[in-house]
PDB file of C-alpha atoms in Angstrom:
ATOM      1  CA  UNK A 143     262.359  27.428  42.581  1.00 86.00           C
ATOM      2  CA  UNK A 144     264.291  24.995  44.761  1.00 93.00           C
ATOM      3  CA  UNK A 145     267.865  24.185  43.783  1.00 96.00           C
ATOM      4  CA  UNK A 146     270.857  22.009  44.496  1.00 97.00           C
ATOM      5  CA  UNK A 147     273.916  24.173  45.068  1.00 97.00           C
ATOM      6  CA  UNK A 148     277.304  22.489  44.537  1.00 97.00           C
ATOM      7  CA  UNK A 149     280.245  24.029  46.379  1.00 96.00           C
ATOM      8  CA  UNK A 150     283.865  23.387  47.151  1.00 95.00           C
ATOM      9  CA  UNK A 151     284.933  22.873  50.782  1.00 95.00           C
ATOM     10  CA  UNK A 152     288.424  22.324  52.160  1.00 95.00           C
ATOM     11  CA  UNK A 153     288.063  18.531  51.969  1.00 96.00           C
ATOM     12  CA  UNK A 154     286.257  18.197  48.621  1.00 96.00           C
ATOM     13  CA  UNK A 155     282.855  18.901  47.045  1.00 97.00           C
ATOM     14  CA  UNK A 156     279.478  19.198  48.827  1.00 97.00           C
ATOM     15  CA  UNK A 157     275.989  20.238  47.834  1.00 97.00           C
ATOM     16  CA  UNK A 158     272.960  21.628  49.593  1.00 97.00           C
ATOM     17  CA  UNK A 159     269.335  21.387  48.599  1.00 97.00           C
ATOM     18  CA  UNK A 160     267.749  24.808  49.111  1.00 96.00           C
ATOM     19  CA  UNK A 161     263.995  25.393  49.279  1.00 92.00           C
ATOM     20  CA  UNK A 162     262.379  28.174  47.271  1.00 90.00           C
ATOM     21  CA  UNK A 163     262.940  30.558  50.214  1.00 91.00           C
ATOM     22  CA  UNK A 164     266.699  29.892  50.074  1.00 92.00           C
ATOM     23  CA  UNK A 165     266.818  27.850  53.265  1.00 92.00           C
ATOM     24  CA  UNK A 166     269.064  24.757  53.273  1.00 95.00           C
ATOM     25  CA  UNK A 167     266.830  21.710  53.804  1.00 96.00           C
ATOM     26  CA  UNK A 168     269.378  18.937  53.102  1.00 97.00           C
ATOM     27  CA  UNK A 169     273.172  18.738  52.968  1.00 97.00           C
ATOM     28  CA  UNK A 170     275.358  16.098  51.389  1.00 96.00           C
ATOM     29  CA  UNK A 171     278.424  14.298  52.541  1.00 93.00           C
ATOM     30  CA  UNK A 172     281.821  15.412  51.161  1.00 95.00           C
ATOM     31  CA  UNK A 173     282.606  13.961  47.717  1.00 96.00           C
ATOM     32  CA  UNK A 174     286.043  13.678  46.137  1.00 96.00           C
ATOM     33  CA  UNK A 175     284.878  14.900  42.715  1.00 95.00           C
ATOM     34  CA  UNK A 176     282.162  17.058  41.221  1.00 95.00           C
ATOM     35  CA  UNK A 177     280.989  14.059  39.118  1.00 96.00           C
ATOM     36  CA  UNK A 178     280.457  12.046  42.324  1.00 95.00           C
ATOM     37  CA  UNK A 179     278.444  14.955  43.814  1.00 96.00           C
ATOM     38  CA  UNK A 180     276.265  15.088  40.692  1.00 96.00           C
ATOM     39  CA  UNK A 181     275.588  11.343  41.147  1.00 95.00           C
ATOM     40  CA  UNK A 182     274.622  12.069  44.740  1.00 95.00           C
ATOM     41  CA  UNK A 183     272.106  14.672  43.539  1.00 96.00           C
ATOM     42  CA  UNK A 184     270.655  12.106  41.108  1.00 95.00           C
ATOM     43  CA  UNK A 185     270.280   9.654  43.995  1.00 94.00           C
ATOM     44  CA  UNK A 186     268.398  12.187  46.113  1.00 96.00           C
ATOM     45  CA  UNK A 187     266.101  13.082  43.177  1.00 95.00           C
ATOM     46  CA  UNK A 188     265.286   9.410  42.733  1.00 93.00           C
ATOM     47  CA  UNK A 189     265.030   8.320  46.368  1.00 95.00           C
ATOM     48  CA  UNK A 190     263.447  11.270  48.243  1.00 96.00           C
ATOM     49  CA  UNK A 191     259.986  11.233  46.617  1.00 93.00           C
ATOM     50  CA  UNK A 192     259.592   7.458  47.218  1.00 91.00           C
ATOM     51  CA  UNK A 193     261.072   7.326  50.722  1.00 96.00           C
ATOM     52  CA  UNK A 194     259.041   6.460  53.804  1.00 96.00           C
ATOM     53  CA  UNK A 195     259.671   8.041  57.246  1.00 97.00           C
ATOM     54  CA  UNK A 196     261.148   5.867  59.981  1.00 98.00           C
ATOM     55  CA  UNK A 197     260.448   7.710  63.230  1.00 98.00           C
ATOM     56  CA  UNK A 198     263.261   6.645  65.508  1.00 98.00           C
ATOM     57  CA  UNK A 199     262.075   9.088  68.170  1.00 97.00           C
ATOM     58  CA  UNK A 200     259.278   6.699  69.160  1.00 95.00           C
ATOM     59  CA  UNK A 201     259.820   3.688  71.358  1.00 95.00           C
ATOM     60  CA  UNK A 202     259.382   0.397  69.488  1.00 96.00           C
ATOM     61  CA  UNK A 203     259.533   2.024  66.050  1.00 96.00           C
ATOM     62  CA  UNK A 204     259.316  -0.273  63.030  1.00 95.00           C
ATOM     63  CA  UNK A 205     262.449  -0.572  60.912  1.00 96.00           C
ATOM     64  CA  UNK A 206     261.549   0.260  57.325  1.00 97.00           C
ATOM     65  CA  UNK A 207     263.225  -0.761  54.078  1.00 96.00           C
ATOM     66  CA  UNK A 208     265.275   1.722  52.066  1.00 96.00           C
ATOM     67  CA  UNK A 209     264.880   4.275  50.646  1.00 97.00           C
ATOM     68  CA  UNK A 210     263.827   6.037  53.831  1.00 98.00           C
ATOM     69  CA  UNK A 211     264.129   9.108  55.949  1.00 98.00           C
ATOM     70  CA  UNK A 212     265.342   8.294  59.430  1.00 98.00           C
ATOM     71  CA  UNK A 213     264.132  10.868  61.976  1.00 98.00           C
ATOM     72  CA  UNK A 214     266.050  10.846  65.244  1.00 98.00           C
ATOM     73  CA  UNK A 215     267.109  13.017  68.203  1.00 97.00           C
ATOM     74  CA  UNK A 216     270.773  14.027  68.326  1.00 96.00           C
ATOM     75  CA  UNK A 217     273.021  14.383  71.407  1.00 96.00           C
ATOM     76  CA  UNK A 218     271.966  18.019  71.803  1.00 96.00           C
ATOM     77  CA  UNK A 219     268.303  17.041  71.943  1.00 96.00           C
ATOM     78  CA  UNK A 220     267.430  18.364  68.468  1.00 98.00           C
ATOM     79  CA  UNK A 221     265.366  16.458  65.886  1.00 98.00           C
ATOM     80  CA  UNK A 222     267.220  15.600  62.693  1.00 98.00           C
ATOM     81  CA  UNK A 223     266.742  13.381  59.650  1.00 98.00           C
ATOM     82  CA  UNK A 224     268.943  11.569  57.193  1.00 98.00           C
ATOM     83  CA  UNK A 225     267.944  10.179  53.825  1.00 98.00           C
ATOM     84  CA  UNK A 226     269.147   6.698  52.991  1.00 96.00           C
ATOM     85  CA  UNK A 227     269.196   5.457  49.411  1.00 94.00           C
ATOM     86  CA  UNK A 228     268.017   2.012  48.289  1.00 93.00           C
ATOM     87  CA  UNK A 229     271.524   0.660  48.979  1.00 94.00           C
ATOM     88  CA  UNK A 230     271.405   1.896  52.587  1.00 95.00           C
ATOM     89  CA  UNK A 231     273.948   4.673  52.060  1.00 93.00           C
ATOM     90  CA  UNK A 232     273.215   8.077  53.647  1.00 95.00           C
ATOM     91  CA  UNK A 233     272.886  10.571  50.808  1.00 94.00           C
ATOM     92  CA  UNK A 234     271.759  13.622  52.762  1.00 96.00           C
ATOM     93  CA  UNK A 235     271.277  15.000  56.276  1.00 97.00           C
ATOM     94  CA  UNK A 236     269.285  17.825  57.811  1.00 97.00           C
ATOM     95  CA  UNK A 237     269.997  20.642  60.176  1.00 94.00           C
ATOM     96  CA  UNK A 238     268.760  20.389  63.750  1.00 96.00           C
ATOM     97  CA  UNK A 239     265.117  21.198  64.514  1.00 97.00           C
ATOM     98  CA  UNK A 240     263.706  22.169  67.911  1.00 97.00           C
ATOM     99  CA  UNK A 241     260.458  20.299  67.302  1.00 97.00           C
ATOM    100  CA  UNK A 242     259.326  17.022  65.751  1.00 97.00           C
ATOM    101  CA  UNK A 243     256.792  18.944  63.615  1.00 97.00           C
ATOM    102  CA  UNK A 244     259.575  21.157  62.231  1.00 96.00           C
ATOM    103  CA  UNK A 245     261.630  18.062  61.356  1.00 97.00           C
ATOM    104  CA  UNK A 246     258.640  16.442  59.621  1.00 97.00           C
ATOM    105  CA  UNK A 247     258.087  19.651  57.656  1.00 96.00           C
ATOM    106  CA  UNK A 248     261.745  19.490  56.581  1.00 96.00           C
ATOM    107  CA  UNK A 249     261.291  15.930  55.355  1.00 97.00           C
ATOM    108  CA  UNK A 250     258.126  16.919  53.476  1.00 96.00           C
ATOM    109  CA  UNK A 251     259.980  19.802  51.859  1.00 95.00           C
ATOM    110  CA  UNK A 252     262.792  17.535  50.651  1.00 96.00           C
ATOM    111  CA  UNK A 253     260.260  15.055  49.278  1.00 96.00           C
ATOM    112  CA  UNK A 254     258.484  17.859  47.417  1.00 93.00           C
ATOM    113  CA  UNK A 255     261.486  19.829  46.189  1.00 93.00           C
ATOM    114  CA  UNK A 256     264.141  17.231  45.341  1.00 93.00           C
ATOM    115  CA  UNK A 257     262.744  15.944  42.045  1.00 88.00           C
ATOM    116  CA  UNK A 258     262.110  19.418  40.593  1.00 87.00           C
ATOM    117  CA  UNK A 259     265.166  21.274  41.902  1.00 92.00           C
ATOM    118  CA  UNK A 260     267.589  22.890  39.444  1.00 92.00           C
ATOM    119  CA  UNK A 261     271.296  22.341  39.848  1.00 92.00           C
ATOM    120  CA  UNK A 262     273.513  25.390  40.390  1.00 88.00           C
ATOM    121  CA  UNK A 263     277.252  24.995  40.170  1.00 79.00           C
TER     122      UNK A 263
END
């Protein structure tokens, strides 16, 4: 079963969404409180299944409305995505992928796993 794992870091509270194989498929920003992190998880559960994919790796891409996954290429040349909620705030980001297909699989995994994931504290 997929799960959200809440953890403390030096600067506050973060969470990761882990797929059934234990791999991290989405990480949060740093929150000041655990309650704020739990709200962030609720936002991902609500927004990920309904989000469209805005492929910023293509020239002349169409800007979509939120919620959406923004797929882009970082400075190191890796494919990444970020999930934006309805209000435009980034609620989760991915690791770097070497291929566009891998990045799209990551997005698909978040869409599939977010709503059903358990929360582990």
